[in-house]
Amino acid sequence: MLMALSAKNKIGFIDGSISAPAITQVATYSAWKRANDLVNSWILNSVSKDIAASLIYQSTAAEIWKDLEDRFQQHNGPRMFQLRKKLIDLAQGSMPVSTYYTQHKIIWDELCSVKPVCTCSNCTCSGVQKMIDEQGKEQVLQFLMGLNDSFSHIRGQILLMDPLPSITKVFSLVIQEENQRIIKIDALVPEATFAVRTNIPSSYSKKKSRPQCSHCNLMGHTKEKCYRLHGFPPGYRTRQPVARSNAVSNDSSVINSQFQQPLQSQQPSQSQQSSQNQEGLSTQQCQQLIAMLTNKLNAASISETPSTTINLAMQGPLSSDWEG
């Protein structure tokens, strides 16, 4: 706000240096009132609506500024404590060096603004300049403390310099170190990519296409190895999948018929025994019936094993042929 008022040459309206002229001086008073109302509107538009409502009935800009100053001006002690704490807690972390430096400088400049500085220019022992130099060293040390440990090498080199460089020079050295690391990383990325590509196993390469014979147009061999052109080797047998499937189907049907005959012969005896059991069986007859059923079940399970194995082995696209 002070910067804007200074740019418009209106600071005198809030510090009281430009007071109101007498009402009798019509031209001068009219010009002063227009300028005073302009400053009042700037201030009222810069605060919240609630605060502006409490200031609207004050006539001069100096009165409005004095009211705001009495209400909201803080002592330097609490504000300095807040800024010091923020400065100590500030660390680079995952921020780039430029972002970290910007945040550090904002806090440091505000901290310097609340510190009392001698401006009398009557010092003859260079005490003011020494105090400014000490503040610059403190700022450099505070900036180096917040850097990541990855910058420990350049930080050690800066601390060994005598005298200690300014904060702008320190920032320049650190940002150069960061740029060199970025260049090294960019140079290593293509090398790592090339190494990964060269280490790809051969199993990931494209499979070779199967050869095709130009004589018989069959896949799996070339013309130089075609048996139909050069003759079959002795003892060579052609594949007969149809005959083989028929033979296996016949074997399966024979086994199934042998397995079904004893089961069909057992059904009348089991039904007769169950009807006799319902009419009333003695204990001895029940034991004999249980023993006989156990033996027949064991025999049926033994004879069922090969048929089940064959039926399971024949599951596939032609499973309906095996089921008869």
mmCIF file of C-alpha atoms in Angstrom:
data_model
loop_
_atom_site.group_PDB
_atom_site.id
_atom_site.type_symbol
_atom_site.label_atom_id
_atom_site.label_comp_id
_atom_site.label_asym_id
_atom_site.label_seq_id
_atom_site.Cartn_x
_atom_site.Cartn_y
_atom_site.Cartn_z
ATOM 1 C CA MET A 1 0.000 0.000 0.000
ATOM 2 C CA LEU A 2 2.799 2.400 0.860
ATOM 3 C CA MET A 3 4.466 1.607 -2.449
ATOM 4 C CA ALA A 4 1.320 2.464 -4.403
ATOM 5 C CA LEU A 5 0.796 5.702 -2.484
ATOM 6 C CA SER A 6 4.414 6.692 -2.979
ATOM 7 C CA ALA A 7 4.141 6.073 -6.723
ATOM 8 C CA LYS A 8 1.153 8.427 -6.840
ATOM 9 C CA ASN A 9 2.916 10.965 -4.593
ATOM 10 C CA LYS A 10 0.210 10.628 -1.941
ATOM 11 C CA ILE A 11 2.220 9.543 1.132
ATOM 12 C CA GLY A 12 1.737 12.994 2.674
ATOM 13 C CA PHE A 13 -2.001 12.389 3.012
ATOM 14 C CA ILE A 14 -1.517 9.481 5.443
ATOM 15 C CA ASP A 15 1.474 10.688 7.451
ATOM 16 C CA GLY A 16 -0.073 14.130 8.023
ATOM 17 C CA SER A 17 2.536 16.136 6.139
ATOM 18 C CA ILE A 18 -0.129 17.393 3.728
ATOM 19 C CA SER A 19 -2.767 18.905 6.000
ATOM 20 C CA ALA A 20 -6.127 20.298 5.008
ATOM 21 C CA PRO A 21 -6.053 23.959 3.956
ATOM 22 C CA ALA A 22 -8.566 26.490 5.166
ATOM 23 C CA ILE A 23 -12.047 26.242 3.745
ATOM 24 C CA THR A 24 -11.844 29.854 2.710
ATOM 25 C CA GLN A 25 -9.199 28.895 0.172
ATOM 26 C CA VAL A 26 -11.725 27.386 -2.158
ATOM 27 C CA ALA A 27 -9.461 26.285 -5.023
ATOM 28 C CA THR A 28 -6.766 24.796 -2.774
ATOM 29 C CA TYR A 29 -9.262 23.103 -0.458
ATOM 30 C CA SER A 30 -11.170 21.623 -3.384
ATOM 31 C CA ALA A 31 -7.987 20.095 -4.871
ATOM 32 C CA TRP A 32 -6.936 18.725 -1.466
ATOM 33 C CA LYS A 33 -10.380 17.182 -0.862
ATOM 34 C CA ARG A 34 -10.354 15.418 -4.242
ATOM 35 C CA ALA A 35 -6.935 13.925 -3.548
ATOM 36 C CA ASN A 36 -7.921 12.972 0.034
ATOM 37 C CA ASP A 37 -11.089 11.220 -1.155
ATOM 38 C CA LEU A 38 -9.040 9.345 -3.766
ATOM 39 C CA VAL A 39 -6.659 8.031 -1.085
ATOM 40 C CA ASN A 40 -9.618 7.129 1.151
ATOM 41 C CA SER A 41 -11.177 5.050 -1.645
ATOM 42 C CA TRP A 42 -7.875 3.236 -2.249
ATOM 43 C CA ILE A 43 -7.554 2.318 1.413
ATOM 44 C CA LEU A 44 -11.192 1.234 1.786
ATOM 45 C CA ASN A 45 -10.968 -0.966 -1.307
ATOM 46 C CA SER A 46 -7.819 -2.601 0.079
ATOM 47 C CA VAL A 47 -9.407 -3.880 3.299
ATOM 48 C CA SER A 48 -12.267 -6.276 3.959
ATOM 49 C CA LYS A 49 -15.888 -5.134 3.916
ATOM 50 C CA ASP A 50 -16.251 -5.413 7.692
ATOM 51 C CA ILE A 51 -13.212 -3.223 8.328
ATOM 52 C CA ALA A 52 -14.238 -0.762 5.611
ATOM 53 C CA ALA A 53 -17.655 -0.339 7.250
ATOM 54 C CA SER A 54 -15.954 0.839 10.457
ATOM 55 C CA LEU A 55 -13.754 3.361 8.602
ATOM 56 C CA ILE A 56 -16.157 4.927 6.149
ATOM 57 C CA TYR A 57 -17.271 7.748 8.492
ATOM 58 C CA GLN A 58 -13.748 9.082 9.068
ATOM 59 C CA SER A 59 -13.070 12.167 7.013
ATOM 60 C CA THR A 60 -9.331 12.210 6.271
ATOM 61 C CA ALA A 61 -6.904 9.570 5.018
ATOM 62 C CA ALA A 62 -4.585 10.308 7.945
ATOM 63 C CA GLU A 63 -7.339 9.387 10.428
ATOM 64 C CA ILE A 64 -8.096 6.129 8.591
ATOM 65 C CA TRP A 65 -4.420 5.183 8.471
ATOM 66 C CA LYS A 66 -3.936 5.992 12.178
ATOM 67 C CA ASP A 67 -6.950 3.842 13.092
ATOM 68 C CA LEU A 68 -5.632 0.881 11.094
ATOM 69 C CA GLU A 69 -2.172 1.295 12.557
ATOM 70 C CA ASP A 70 -3.477 1.286 16.133
ATOM 71 C CA ARG A 71 -5.627 -1.793 15.481
ATOM 72 C CA PHE A 72 -3.340 -4.055 13.512
ATOM 73 C CA GLN A 73 0.223 -2.943 14.084
ATOM 74 C CA GLN A 74 2.214 -5.679 15.832
ATOM 75 C CA HIS A 75 5.319 -5.373 17.889
ATOM 76 C CA ASN A 76 8.504 -6.585 16.286
ATOM 77 C CA GLY A 77 9.124 -9.262 18.931
ATOM 78 C CA PRO A 78 6.358 -11.762 18.014
ATOM 79 C CA ARG A 79 6.829 -11.178 14.298
ATOM 80 C CA MET A 80 10.574 -11.698 14.532
ATOM 81 C CA PHE A 81 9.963 -14.929 16.446
ATOM 82 C CA GLN A 82 7.623 -16.209 13.702
ATOM 83 C CA LEU A 83 10.068 -15.336 10.941
ATOM 84 C CA ARG A 84 12.998 -16.893 12.774
ATOM 85 C CA LYS A 85 11.066 -20.113 13.296
ATOM 86 C CA LYS A 86 10.036 -20.270 9.632
ATOM 87 C CA LEU A 87 13.637 -19.686 8.600
ATOM 88 C CA ILE A 88 14.933 -22.476 10.840
ATOM 89 C CA ASP A 89 12.255 -24.930 9.698
ATOM 90 C CA LEU A 90 12.845 -24.152 6.026
ATOM 91 C CA ALA A 91 14.752 -26.905 4.194
ATOM 92 C CA GLN A 92 15.253 -27.754 0.542
ATOM 93 C CA GLY A 93 13.715 -31.220 0.622
ATOM 94 C CA SER A 94 12.338 -32.055 -2.819
ATOM 95 C CA MET A 95 12.412 -28.431 -4.044
ATOM 96 C CA PRO A 96 14.837 -27.256 -6.727
ATOM 97 C CA VAL A 97 17.599 -24.940 -5.553
ATOM 98 C CA SER A 98 15.993 -21.908 -7.215
ATOM 99 C CA THR A 99 12.658 -22.453 -5.433
ATOM 100 C CA TYR A 100 14.375 -23.011 -2.089
ATOM 101 C CA TYR A 101 16.466 -19.848 -2.525
ATOM 102 C CA THR A 102 13.380 -17.776 -3.388
ATOM 103 C CA GLN A 103 11.491 -18.859 -0.269
ATOM 104 C CA HIS A 104 14.580 -18.297 1.869
ATOM 105 C CA LYS A 105 15.082 -14.777 0.491
ATOM 106 C CA ILE A 106 11.427 -13.803 1.059
ATOM 107 C CA ILE A 107 11.597 -14.730 4.743
ATOM 108 C CA TRP A 108 15.021 -13.151 5.221
ATOM 109 C CA ASP A 109 14.060 -9.826 3.620
ATOM 110 C CA GLU A 110 10.942 -9.577 5.778
ATOM 111 C CA LEU A 111 13.021 -10.354 8.844
ATOM 112 C CA CYS A 112 15.464 -7.585 7.954
ATOM 113 C CA SER A 113 12.594 -5.137 7.499
ATOM 114 C CA VAL A 114 11.469 -5.508 11.130
ATOM 115 C CA LYS A 115 14.985 -5.158 12.518
ATOM 116 C CA PRO A 116 16.114 -1.679 13.558
ATOM 117 C CA VAL A 117 18.773 -0.290 11.230
ATOM 118 C CA CYS A 118 20.822 2.833 11.820
ATOM 119 C CA THR A 119 20.261 5.375 9.055
ATOM 120 C CA CYS A 120 21.850 8.459 10.579
ATOM 121 C CA SER A 121 25.018 8.092 8.454
ATOM 122 C CA ASN A 122 27.058 9.758 11.193
ATOM 123 C CA CYS A 123 29.074 6.650 12.139
ATOM 124 C CA THR A 124 32.838 7.064 11.702
ATOM 125 C CA CYS A 125 33.966 3.571 12.835
ATOM 126 C CA SER A 126 32.271 1.586 10.042
ATOM 127 C CA GLY A 127 30.069 -0.118 12.623
ATOM 128 C CA VAL A 128 27.004 -0.067 10.366
ATOM 129 C CA GLN A 129 28.899 -1.739 7.527
ATOM 130 C CA LYS A 130 30.218 -4.416 9.878
ATOM 131 C CA MET A 131 26.696 -5.114 11.084
ATOM 132 C CA ILE A 132 25.481 -5.442 7.482
ATOM 133 C CA ASP A 133 28.359 -7.818 6.672
ATOM 134 C CA GLU A 134 27.521 -9.985 9.678
ATOM 135 C CA GLN A 135 23.900 -10.192 8.571
ATOM 136 C CA GLY A 136 25.078 -11.292 5.110
ATOM 137 C CA LYS A 137 27.228 -14.065 6.630
ATOM 138 C CA GLU A 138 24.339 -15.201 8.779
ATOM 139 C CA GLN A 139 22.107 -15.376 5.712
ATOM 140 C CA VAL A 140 24.682 -17.482 3.829
ATOM 141 C CA LEU A 141 25.061 -19.906 6.739
ATOM 142 C CA GLN A 142 21.293 -20.209 7.117
ATOM 143 C CA PHE A 143 20.940 -20.928 3.396
ATOM 144 C CA LEU A 144 23.653 -23.608 3.460
ATOM 145 C CA MET A 145 22.075 -25.257 6.508
ATOM 146 C CA GLY A 146 18.838 -25.872 4.607
ATOM 147 C CA LEU A 147 20.482 -27.532 1.592
ATOM 148 C CA ASN A 148 20.220 -31.281 1.124
ATOM 149 C CA ASP A 149 23.127 -33.517 2.096
ATOM 150 C CA SER A 150 23.774 -34.195 -1.586
ATOM 151 C CA PHE A 151 25.309 -30.698 -1.770
ATOM 152 C CA SER A 152 27.721 -31.351 1.095
ATOM 153 C CA HIS A 153 30.739 -31.177 -1.236
ATOM 154 C CA ILE A 154 30.014 -27.712 -2.623
ATOM 155 C CA ARG A 155 28.887 -26.582 0.834
ATOM 156 C CA GLY A 156 32.271 -27.552 2.286
ATOM 157 C CA GLN A 157 34.088 -25.646 -0.451
ATOM 158 C CA ILE A 158 32.041 -22.496 0.222
ATOM 159 C CA LEU A 159 32.673 -22.636 3.969
ATOM 160 C CA LEU A 160 36.425 -22.834 3.334
ATOM 161 C CA MET A 161 36.403 -19.549 1.392
ATOM 162 C CA ASP A 162 37.785 -16.502 3.179
ATOM 163 C CA PRO A 163 36.053 -14.121 3.200
ATOM 164 C CA LEU A 164 32.709 -15.841 2.930
ATOM 165 C CA PRO A 165 31.037 -14.964 -0.411
ATOM 166 C CA SER A 166 27.745 -13.120 -0.655
ATOM 167 C CA ILE A 167 24.415 -14.919 -0.808
ATOM 168 C CA THR A 168 24.069 -14.260 -4.546
ATOM 169 C CA LYS A 169 27.498 -15.774 -5.223
ATOM 170 C CA VAL A 170 26.667 -18.800 -3.069
ATOM 171 C CA PHE A 171 23.411 -19.301 -4.946
ATOM 172 C CA SER A 172 25.281 -19.131 -8.264
ATOM 173 C CA LEU A 173 27.754 -21.831 -7.166
ATOM 174 C CA VAL A 174 25.036 -24.142 -5.882
ATOM 175 C CA ILE A 175 22.862 -23.759 -8.992
ATOM 176 C CA GLN A 176 25.885 -24.579 -11.183
ATOM 177 C CA GLU A 177 26.414 -27.772 -9.194
ATOM 178 C CA GLU A 178 22.759 -28.704 -9.681
ATOM 179 C CA ASN A 179 22.960 -28.079 -13.446
ATOM 180 C CA GLN A 180 26.052 -30.285 -13.755
ATOM 181 C CA ARG A 181 24.193 -33.133 -12.058
ATOM 182 C CA ILE A 182 21.270 -32.759 -14.448
ATOM 183 C CA ILE A 183 23.663 -32.950 -17.413
ATOM 184 C CA LYS A 184 25.262 -36.124 -16.030
ATOM 185 C CA ILE A 185 21.869 -37.743 -15.495
ATOM 186 C CA ASP A 186 20.783 -36.876 -19.052
ATOM 187 C CA ALA A 187 24.001 -38.423 -20.383
ATOM 188 C CA LEU A 188 23.537 -41.624 -18.385
ATOM 189 C CA VAL A 189 19.944 -42.239 -19.490
ATOM 190 C CA PRO A 190 20.768 -43.192 -23.146
ATOM 191 C CA GLU A 191 23.611 -45.464 -21.976
ATOM 192 C CA ALA A 192 21.327 -47.251 -19.526
ATOM 193 C CA THR A 193 18.657 -47.622 -22.207
ATOM 194 C CA PHE A 194 21.191 -49.111 -24.639
ATOM 195 C CA ALA A 195 22.436 -51.517 -21.966
ATOM 196 C CA VAL A 196 18.904 -52.702 -21.264
ATOM 197 C CA ARG A 197 18.237 -53.249 -24.955
ATOM 198 C CA THR A 198 21.446 -55.233 -25.477
ATOM 199 C CA ASN A 199 20.722 -57.431 -22.450
ATOM 200 C CA ILE A 200 17.311 -58.547 -23.693
ATOM 201 C CA PRO A 201 17.392 -62.379 -23.872
ATOM 202 C CA SER A 202 16.999 -64.095 -27.193
ATOM 203 C CA SER A 203 13.677 -65.585 -26.080
ATOM 204 C CA TYR A 204 12.110 -62.136 -26.549
ATOM 205 C CA SER A 205 13.211 -61.951 -30.179
ATOM 206 C CA LYS A 206 10.745 -62.621 -32.902
ATOM 207 C CA LYS A 207 10.102 -66.249 -33.678
ATOM 208 C CA LYS A 208 11.330 -67.467 -37.025
ATOM 209 C CA SER A 209 8.631 -68.334 -39.532
ATOM 210 C CA ARG A 210 8.205 -72.012 -40.384
ATOM 211 C CA PRO A 211 9.683 -73.011 -43.751
ATOM 212 C CA GLN A 212 7.381 -74.078 -46.579
ATOM 213 C CA CYS A 213 8.249 -76.582 -49.264
ATOM 214 C CA SER A 214 7.993 -75.222 -52.803
ATOM 215 C CA HIS A 215 7.365 -78.734 -54.180
ATOM 216 C CA CYS A 216 4.505 -80.071 -52.022
ATOM 217 C CA ASN A 217 3.491 -76.740 -50.393
ATOM 218 C CA LEU A 218 3.591 -78.324 -46.917
ATOM 219 C CA MET A 219 4.906 -76.514 -43.842
ATOM 220 C CA GLY A 220 7.852 -77.633 -41.737
ATOM 221 C CA HIS A 221 10.498 -78.450 -44.373
ATOM 222 C CA THR A 222 12.139 -77.094 -47.490
ATOM 223 C CA LYS A 223 12.424 -78.461 -51.002
ATOM 224 C CA GLU A 224 15.930 -79.820 -50.288
ATOM 225 C CA LYS A 225 14.488 -82.080 -47.547
ATOM 226 C CA CYS A 226 11.199 -83.035 -49.177
ATOM 227 C CA TYR A 227 10.639 -86.823 -48.970
ATOM 228 C CA ARG A 228 8.106 -86.709 -51.792
ATOM 229 C CA LEU A 229 10.790 -85.337 -54.128
ATOM 230 C CA HIS A 230 13.876 -87.235 -52.920
ATOM 231 C CA GLY A 231 12.181 -90.389 -51.658
ATOM 232 C CA PHE A 232 11.146 -91.650 -48.227
ATOM 233 C CA PRO A 233 13.789 -93.174 -45.920
ATOM 234 C CA PRO A 234 13.588 -96.940 -45.225
ATOM 235 C CA GLY A 235 11.137 -97.862 -42.462
ATOM 236 C CA TYR A 236 9.257 -94.552 -42.710
ATOM 237 C CA ARG A 237 5.590 -94.791 -41.714
ATOM 238 C CA THR A 238 2.996 -92.242 -42.612
ATOM 239 C CA ARG A 239 0.640 -91.024 -39.950
ATOM 240 C CA GLN A 240 -2.836 -92.552 -39.884
ATOM 241 C CA PRO A 241 -4.806 -90.583 -37.318
ATOM 242 C CA VAL A 242 -8.183 -91.862 -38.542
ATOM 243 C CA ALA A 243 -7.290 -95.559 -38.289
ATOM 244 C CA ARG A 244 -5.734 -95.033 -34.900
ATOM 245 C CA SER A 245 -8.776 -93.258 -33.558
ATOM 246 C CA ASN A 246 -11.038 -96.037 -34.819
ATOM 247 C CA ALA A 247 -8.882 -98.662 -33.130
ATOM 248 C CA VAL A 248 -8.922 -96.808 -29.856
ATOM 249 C CA SER A 249 -12.674 -96.293 -30.172
ATOM 250 C CA ASN A 250 -13.174 -100.037 -30.693
ATOM 251 C CA ASP A 251 -11.043 -100.838 -27.653
ATOM 252 C CA SER A 252 -13.011 -98.352 -25.589
ATOM 253 C CA SER A 253 -16.354 -99.798 -26.696
ATOM 254 C CA VAL A 254 -15.185 -103.337 -25.830
ATOM 255 C CA ILE A 255 -14.069 -102.269 -22.369
ATOM 256 C CA ASN A 256 -17.297 -100.361 -21.773
ATOM 257 C CA SER A 257 -19.384 -103.388 -22.834
ATOM 258 C CA GLN A 258 -17.389 -105.675 -20.539
ATOM 259 C CA PHE A 259 -17.859 -103.273 -17.695
ATOM 260 C CA GLN A 260 -21.596 -102.821 -18.244
ATOM 261 C CA GLN A 261 -22.413 -106.576 -18.416
ATOM 262 C CA PRO A 262 -21.490 -107.433 -14.798
ATOM 263 C CA LEU A 263 -23.270 -104.288 -13.616
ATOM 264 C CA GLN A 264 -26.445 -105.283 -15.435
ATOM 265 C CA SER A 265 -26.207 -108.821 -14.027
ATOM 266 C CA GLN A 266 -25.794 -107.389 -10.533
ATOM 267 C CA GLN A 267 -28.881 -105.176 -10.655
ATOM 268 C CA PRO A 268 -31.515 -107.968 -10.243
ATOM 269 C CA SER A 269 -29.689 -109.518 -7.323
ATOM 270 C CA GLN A 270 -29.350 -106.135 -5.585
ATOM 271 C CA SER A 271 -33.038 -105.356 -6.078
ATOM 272 C CA GLN A 272 -34.029 -108.816 -4.802
ATOM 273 C CA GLN A 273 -31.808 -108.431 -1.755
ATOM 274 C CA SER A 274 -33.201 -104.979 -1.025
ATOM 275 C CA SER A 275 -36.767 -106.330 -1.235
ATOM 276 C CA GLN A 276 -35.837 -109.236 1.049
ATOM 277 C CA ASN A 277 -34.241 -106.803 3.466
ATOM 278 C CA GLN A 278 -37.453 -104.775 3.551
ATOM 279 C CA GLU A 279 -39.447 -107.946 4.355
ATOM 280 C CA GLY A 280 -37.107 -108.763 7.242
ATOM 281 C CA LEU A 281 -33.586 -110.259 7.339
ATOM 282 C CA SER A 282 -31.763 -111.904 10.146
ATOM 283 C CA THR A 283 -28.460 -110.616 11.501
ATOM 284 C CA GLN A 284 -26.477 -113.395 9.800
ATOM 285 C CA GLN A 285 -28.148 -112.723 6.449
ATOM 286 C CA CYS A 286 -27.399 -109.017 6.735
ATOM 287 C CA GLN A 287 -23.712 -109.710 7.420
ATOM 288 C CA GLN A 288 -23.519 -112.082 4.420
ATOM 289 C CA LEU A 289 -25.242 -109.502 2.224
ATOM 290 C CA ILE A 290 -22.832 -106.755 3.320
ATOM 291 C CA ALA A 291 -19.788 -108.978 2.630
ATOM 292 C CA MET A 292 -21.097 -109.927 -0.809
ATOM 293 C CA LEU A 293 -21.823 -106.299 -1.734
ATOM 294 C CA THR A 294 -18.364 -105.243 -0.531
ATOM 295 C CA ASN A 295 -16.633 -107.846 -2.715
ATOM 296 C CA LYS A 296 -18.676 -106.895 -5.763
ATOM 297 C CA LEU A 297 -18.034 -103.192 -5.255
ATOM 298 C CA ASN A 298 -14.286 -103.824 -4.992
ATOM 299 C CA ALA A 299 -14.366 -105.883 -8.180
ATOM 300 C CA ALA A 300 -16.385 -103.181 -9.942
ATOM 301 C CA SER A 301 -13.919 -100.465 -8.883
ATOM 302 C CA ILE A 302 -10.971 -102.517 -10.179
ATOM 303 C CA SER A 303 -12.646 -103.124 -13.542
ATOM 304 C CA GLU A 304 -13.740 -99.462 -13.772
ATOM 305 C CA THR A 305 -10.199 -98.000 -13.594
ATOM 306 C CA PRO A 306 -8.944 -98.735 -17.160
ATOM 307 C CA SER A 307 -12.201 -97.649 -18.768
ATOM 308 C CA THR A 308 -12.183 -94.370 -16.855
ATOM 309 C CA THR A 309 -8.558 -93.753 -17.783
ATOM 310 C CA ILE A 310 -9.229 -94.316 -21.464
ATOM 311 C CA ASN A 311 -12.342 -92.125 -21.427
ATOM 312 C CA LEU A 312 -10.412 -89.294 -19.745
ATOM 313 C CA ALA A 313 -7.519 -89.665 -22.171
ATOM 314 C CA MET A 314 -9.835 -89.299 -25.156
ATOM 315 C CA GLN A 315 -11.247 -85.894 -24.158
ATOM 316 C CA GLY A 316 -10.709 -83.412 -26.979
ATOM 317 C CA PRO A 317 -12.201 -82.136 -30.201
ATOM 318 C CA LEU A 318 -13.384 -85.689 -31.161
ATOM 319 C CA SER A 319 -14.736 -86.680 -27.743
ATOM 320 C CA SER A 320 -18.175 -87.464 -29.210
ATOM 321 C CA ASP A 321 -16.576 -90.230 -31.328
ATOM 322 C CA TRP A 322 -15.181 -91.969 -28.240
ATOM 323 C CA GLU A 323 -18.515 -91.884 -26.444
ATOM 324 C CA GLY A 324 -20.065 -93.966 -29.261
#
